[in-house]
PDB file of C-alpha atoms in Angstrom:
ATOM      1  CA  GLY A   1       0.000   0.000   0.000  1.00 79.00           C
ATOM      2  CA  LEU A   2       0.855   3.661   0.050  1.00 86.00           C
ATOM      3  CA  GLU A   3       2.878   5.300   2.781  1.00 94.00           C
ATOM      4  CA  ARG A   4       1.059   7.974   4.802  1.00 95.00           C
ATOM      5  CA  PRO A   5       2.722  11.022   3.173  1.00 94.00           C
ATOM      6  CA  ALA A   6       2.063   9.678  -0.321  1.00 95.00           C
ATOM      7  CA  ALA A   7      -1.543   8.889   0.597  1.00 95.00           C
ATOM      8  CA  ALA A   8      -2.005  12.406   2.036  1.00 96.00           C
ATOM      9  CA  VAL A   9      -0.609  14.007  -1.129  1.00 96.00           C
ATOM     10  CA  LEU A  10      -2.825  11.797  -3.311  1.00 96.00           C
ATOM     11  CA  LEU A  11      -5.851  12.709  -1.202  1.00 95.00           C
ATOM     12  CA  GLY A  12      -5.026  16.409  -1.548  1.00 96.00           C
ATOM     13  CA  ILE A  13      -4.670  16.110  -5.324  1.00 97.00           C
ATOM     14  CA  ALA A  14      -7.970  14.218  -5.537  1.00 95.00           C
ATOM     15  CA  THR A  15      -9.697  16.873  -3.429  1.00 92.00           C
ATOM     16  CA  VAL A  16      -8.461  19.743  -5.614  1.00 94.00           C
ATOM     17  CA  THR A  17      -9.393  17.847  -8.782  1.00 95.00           C
ATOM     18  CA  THR A  18     -12.859  17.149  -7.395  1.00 90.00           C
ATOM     19  CA  SER A  19     -13.270  20.830  -6.531  1.00 86.00           C
ATOM     20  CA  PHE A  20     -12.508  21.896 -10.107  1.00 91.00           C
ATOM     21  CA  ALA A  21     -14.764  19.170 -11.506  1.00 90.00           C
ATOM     22  CA  THR A  22     -17.588  20.359  -9.237  1.00 83.00           C
ATOM     23  CA  ASP A  23     -17.182  23.946 -10.436  1.00 84.00           C
ATOM     24  CA  TYR A  24     -17.292  22.747 -14.043  1.00 89.00           C
ATOM     25  CA  LEU A  25     -20.392  20.642 -13.318  1.00 85.00           C
ATOM     26  CA  ILE A  26     -22.206  23.576 -11.711  1.00 81.00           C
ATOM     27  CA  ASP A  27     -21.429  25.847 -14.674  1.00 85.00           C
ATOM     28  CA  ALA A  28     -22.632  23.149 -17.085  1.00 85.00           C
ATOM     29  CA  LEU A  29     -25.824  22.647 -15.062  1.00 83.00           C
ATOM     30  CA  LYS A  30     -26.759  26.323 -15.275  1.00 83.00           C
ATOM     31  CA  GLY A  31     -26.940  26.045 -19.051  1.00 83.00           C
ATOM     32  CA  THR A  32     -28.735  22.712 -18.872  1.00 81.00           C
ATOM     33  CA  ILE A  33     -31.417  24.071 -16.535  1.00 83.00           C
ATOM     34  CA  ASP A  34     -32.134  26.951 -18.917  1.00 82.00           C
ATOM     35  CA  LYS A  35     -32.047  24.791 -22.047  1.00 86.00           C
ATOM     36  CA  TRP A  36     -34.160  21.883 -20.721  1.00 83.00           C
ATOM     37  CA  LYS A  37     -36.549  24.163 -18.775  1.00 82.00           C
ATOM     38  CA  VAL A  38     -36.358  22.053 -15.596  1.00 84.00           C
ATOM     39  CA  SER A  39     -36.424  23.415 -12.075  1.00 82.00           C
ATOM     40  CA  ARG A  40     -33.284  23.901 -10.013  1.00 82.00           C
ATOM     41  CA  GLU A  41     -34.899  21.753  -7.317  1.00 83.00           C
ATOM     42  CA  PHE A  42     -35.186  18.797  -9.706  1.00 86.00           C
ATOM     43  CA  VAL A  43     -31.520  19.027 -10.612  1.00 86.00           C
ATOM     44  CA  GLY A  44     -30.372  19.556  -7.018  1.00 83.00           C
ATOM     45  CA  ILE A  45     -32.664  17.060  -5.285  1.00 84.00           C
ATOM     46  CA  ILE A  46     -32.954  14.302  -7.910  1.00 87.00           C
ATOM     47  CA  LEU A  47     -30.177  14.392 -10.536  1.00 86.00           C
ATOM     48  CA  LEU A  48     -27.131  15.499  -8.533  1.00 84.00           C
ATOM     49  CA  PRO A  49     -27.531  12.880  -5.782  1.00 85.00           C
ATOM     50  CA  ILE A  50     -27.791  10.136  -8.408  1.00 86.00           C
ATOM     51  CA  ILE A  51     -24.629  11.341 -10.144  1.00 83.00           C
ATOM     52  CA  GLY A  52     -22.707  12.260  -7.005  1.00 81.00           C
ATOM     53  CA  ASN A  53     -23.408   9.043  -5.129  1.00 84.00           C
ATOM     54  CA  ALA A  54     -22.946   6.637  -8.035  1.00 87.00           C
ATOM     55  CA  ALA A  55     -20.047   4.840  -6.340  1.00 87.00           C
ATOM     56  CA  GLU A  56     -22.063   4.291  -3.164  1.00 88.00           C
ATOM     57  CA  HIS A  57     -25.055   3.097  -5.181  1.00 88.00           C
ATOM     58  CA  TYR A  58     -22.810   0.633  -7.017  1.00 92.00           C
ATOM     59  CA  THR A  59     -21.351  -0.623  -3.736  1.00 92.00           C
ATOM     60  CA  ALA A  60     -24.787  -1.063  -2.156  1.00 89.00           C
ATOM     61  CA  ILE A  61     -26.113  -2.956  -5.184  1.00 90.00           C
ATOM     62  CA  THR A  62     -22.999  -5.141  -5.479  1.00 94.00           C
ATOM     63  CA  VAL A  63     -23.011  -6.255  -1.848  1.00 93.00           C
ATOM     64  CA  ALA A  64     -26.787  -6.754  -1.933  1.00 86.00           C
ATOM     65  CA  MET A  65     -26.347  -9.121  -4.888  1.00 90.00           C
ATOM     66  CA  ARG A  66     -23.902 -11.088  -2.698  1.00 93.00           C
ATOM     67  CA  ASN A  67     -26.682 -11.405  -0.110  1.00 87.00           C
ATOM     68  CA  LYS A  68     -25.009  -9.062   2.388  1.00 88.00           C
ATOM     69  CA  MET A  69     -28.057  -6.929   3.040  1.00 81.00           C
ATOM     70  CA  ASP A  70     -26.827  -5.521   6.340  1.00 82.00           C
ATOM     71  CA  LEU A  71     -23.783  -4.018   4.623  1.00 88.00           C
ATOM     72  CA  SER A  72     -25.863  -2.804   1.677  1.00 85.00           C
ATOM     73  CA  LEU A  73     -28.401  -1.079   3.915  1.00 81.00           C
ATOM     74  CA  GLY A  74     -25.582   0.343   6.032  1.00 85.00           C
ATOM     75  CA  VAL A  75     -23.868   1.883   2.997  1.00 88.00           C
ATOM     76  CA  ALA A  76     -27.110   3.372   1.697  1.00 82.00           C
ATOM     77  CA  ALA A  77     -28.373   4.719   5.020  1.00 83.00           C
ATOM     78  CA  GLY A  78     -24.919   5.774   6.219  1.00 85.00           C
ATOM     79  CA  SER A  79     -24.381   7.962   3.170  1.00 81.00           C
ATOM     80  CA  SER A  80     -27.703   9.715   3.696  1.00 82.00           C
ATOM     81  CA  CYS A  81     -27.000  10.281   7.388  1.00 85.00           C
ATOM     82  CA  GLN A  82     -23.576  11.682   6.569  1.00 87.00           C
ATOM     83  CA  MET A  83     -25.104  14.137   4.106  1.00 84.00           C
ATOM     84  CA  ALA A  84     -27.915  15.190   6.445  1.00 85.00           C
ATOM     85  CA  LEU A  85     -25.923  15.471   9.656  1.00 89.00           C
ATOM     86  CA  LEU A  86     -22.516  16.664   8.457  1.00 90.00           C
ATOM     87  CA  VAL A  87     -22.268  17.881   4.871  1.00 87.00           C
ATOM     88  CA  THR A  88     -25.405  20.024   4.676  1.00 87.00           C
ATOM     89  CA  PRO A  89     -24.883  21.955   7.947  1.00 90.00           C
ATOM     90  CA  PHE A  90     -21.158  22.332   7.191  1.00 92.00           C
ATOM     91  CA  THR A  91     -21.976  23.695   3.735  1.00 89.00           C
ATOM     92  CA  VAL A  92     -24.311  26.277   5.268  1.00 91.00           C
ATOM     93  CA  LEU A  93     -21.608  27.379   7.731  1.00 93.00           C
ATOM     94  CA  VAL A  94     -19.007  27.665   4.966  1.00 92.00           C
ATOM     95  CA  GLY A  95     -21.538  29.569   2.844  1.00 91.00           C
ATOM     96  CA  TRP A  96     -22.044  32.064   5.652  1.00 92.00           C
ATOM     97  CA  GLY A  97     -18.270  32.484   5.813  1.00 92.00           C
ATOM     98  CA  PHE A  98     -18.218  33.393   2.118  1.00 91.00           C
ATOM     99  CA  GLY A  99     -21.248  35.671   2.426  1.00 92.00           C
ATOM    100  CA  ALA A 100     -23.554  33.343   0.455  1.00 89.00           C
ATOM    101  CA  GLU A 101     -27.182  33.312   1.504  1.00 85.00           C
ATOM    102  CA  MET A 102     -27.756  29.764   2.704  1.00 84.00           C
ATOM    103  CA  THR A 103     -30.202  28.383   5.217  1.00 84.00           C
ATOM    104  CA  LEU A 104     -31.626  25.165   6.585  1.00 84.00           C
ATOM    105  CA  ASN A 105     -35.117  26.675   6.476  1.00 86.00           C
ATOM    106  CA  PHE A 106     -36.924  24.148   4.245  1.00 83.00           C
ATOM    107  CA  HIS A 107     -40.347  24.959   2.838  1.00 83.00           C
ATOM    108  CA  ALA A 108     -43.375  22.856   3.742  1.00 87.00           C
ATOM    109  CA  PHE A 109     -43.193  20.439   0.785  1.00 85.00           C
ATOM    110  CA  GLN A 110     -39.479  19.742   1.272  1.00 85.00           C
ATOM    111  CA  LEU A 111     -40.066  19.135   4.966  1.00 89.00           C
ATOM    112  CA  ALA A 112     -42.951  16.755   4.201  1.00 90.00           C
ATOM    113  CA  VAL A 113     -40.795  14.809   1.713  1.00 88.00           C
ATOM    114  CA  LEU A 114     -37.955  14.632   4.250  1.00 86.00           C
ATOM    115  CA  LEU A 115     -40.205  13.376   7.050  1.00 91.00           C
ATOM    116  CA  PHE A 116     -41.859  10.822   4.754  1.00 90.00           C
ATOM    117  CA  ALA A 117     -38.447   9.577   3.559  1.00 86.00           C
ATOM    118  CA  VAL A 118     -37.185   9.219   7.134  1.00 86.00           C
ATOM    119  CA  PHE A 119     -40.357   7.354   8.127  1.00 91.00           C
ATOM    120  CA  LEU A 120     -40.188   5.024   5.121  1.00 88.00           C
ATOM    121  CA  VAL A 121     -36.499   4.198   5.526  1.00 83.00           C
ATOM    122  CA  THR A 122     -36.851   3.708   9.290  1.00 85.00           C
ATOM    123  CA  THR A 123     -39.740   1.328   8.724  1.00 87.00           C
ATOM    124  CA  ILE A 124     -37.783  -0.676   6.157  1.00 82.00           C
ATOM    125  CA  LEU A 125     -34.536  -0.778   8.154  1.00 79.00           C
ATOM    126  CA  ASN A 126     -36.304  -1.629  11.390  1.00 84.00           C
ATOM    127  CA  ASN A 127     -35.953  -5.420  11.079  1.00 79.00           C
ATOM    128  CA  GLY A 128     -32.547  -5.512   9.341  1.00 70.00           C
ATOM    129  CA  THR A 129     -33.814  -7.463   6.332  1.00 73.00           C
ATOM    130  CA  SER A 130     -35.317  -6.465   3.033  1.00 75.00           C
ATOM    131  CA  ASN A 131     -37.340  -7.964   0.207  1.00 84.00           C
ATOM    132  CA  TRP A 132     -38.327  -7.023  -3.304  1.00 87.00           C
ATOM    133  CA  LEU A 133     -41.538  -5.274  -2.204  1.00 91.00           C
ATOM    134  CA  GLU A 134     -39.693  -2.915   0.137  1.00 87.00           C
ATOM    135  CA  GLY A 135     -37.185  -2.102  -2.610  1.00 84.00           C
ATOM    136  CA  TYR A 136     -40.041  -1.532  -5.030  1.00 91.00           C
ATOM    137  CA  MET A 137     -41.725   0.846  -2.549  1.00 89.00           C
ATOM    138  CA  LEU A 138     -38.508   2.846  -2.241  1.00 87.00           C
ATOM    139  CA  LEU A 139     -38.110   3.072  -6.026  1.00 90.00           C
ATOM    140  CA  ILE A 140     -41.717   4.153  -6.561  1.00 93.00           C
ATOM    141  CA  THR A 141     -41.429   6.767  -3.811  1.00 90.00           C
ATOM    142  CA  TYR A 142     -38.270   8.173  -5.418  1.00 89.00           C
ATOM    143  CA  LEU A 143     -39.978   8.176  -8.813  1.00 93.00           C
ATOM    144  CA  VAL A 144     -43.048  10.029  -7.494  1.00 92.00           C
ATOM    145  CA  VAL A 145     -40.947  12.665  -5.706  1.00 90.00           C
ATOM    146  CA  GLY A 146     -38.805  13.011  -8.835  1.00 91.00           C
ATOM    147  CA  LEU A 147     -41.880  13.519 -11.016  1.00 91.00           C
ATOM    148  CA  VAL A 148     -43.261  16.156  -8.633  1.00 88.00           C
ATOM    149  CA  TYR A 149     -40.024  18.133  -8.797  1.00 86.00           C
ATOM    150  CA  PHE A 150     -39.691  17.573 -12.555  1.00 87.00           C
ATOM    151  CA  PHE A 151     -43.131  19.016 -13.297  1.00 84.00           C
ATOM    152  CA  GLU A 152     -42.747  21.827 -10.765  1.00 78.00           C
ATOM    153  CA  GLY A 153     -41.926  24.383 -13.434  1.00 66.00           C
ATOM    154  CA  THR A 154     -39.180  26.946 -13.831  1.00 63.00           C
ATOM    155  CA  ASP A 155     -41.029  30.231 -13.291  1.00 65.00           C
ATOM    156  CA  ASP A 156     -40.418  32.135 -10.067  1.00 60.00           C
ATOM    157  CA  ASP A 157     -44.050  31.698  -9.011  1.00 60.00           C
ATOM    158  CA  ALA A 158     -44.063  27.974  -9.915  1.00 59.00           C
ATOM    159  CA  SER A 159     -41.895  26.938  -6.987  1.00 59.00           C
ATOM    160  CA  LEU A 160     -43.246  24.528  -4.408  1.00 61.00           C
ATOM    161  CA  ALA A 161     -41.856  26.982  -1.869  1.00 56.00           C
ATOM    162  CA  SER A 162     -44.910  29.156  -2.533  1.00 56.00           C
ATOM    163  CA  LEU A 163     -47.128  26.516  -0.901  1.00 53.00           C
ATOM    164  CA  ASP A 164     -46.277  27.890   2.565  1.00 47.00           C
TER     165      ASP A 164
END
């Protein structure tokens, strides 16, 4: 394996490369949102997590196919917990440091989707096993939420935030 200094340098290089790739992706998405006429919420809540977590999705599917459901569910749920409890609040704090207007004040629809997702995942993970029906329920739920955000519209008054 790698020695610690070499691993640290490689990690630093990977972090800088990822930062530039993220900036490029965000610039590309701005044009895509305007061209495709989709909402920013659809891109940020549906598309980016699929793209950004592809490696974790692959890992969860691979270990599930080897009948290691506890590891698969741990990878899937652990990633979500990491995003919700660490990355999102940290991003808001860093945004404040740079003077960007960021908040954890979700509108009513986003809060309802979040609570429903937590309830559904908790119910499924409760017994430590899974079956095809539970997986199907998760896929259908993701599809329905994705469709809601896809058909939300791109006008300023079309946002689900105006449901408050």
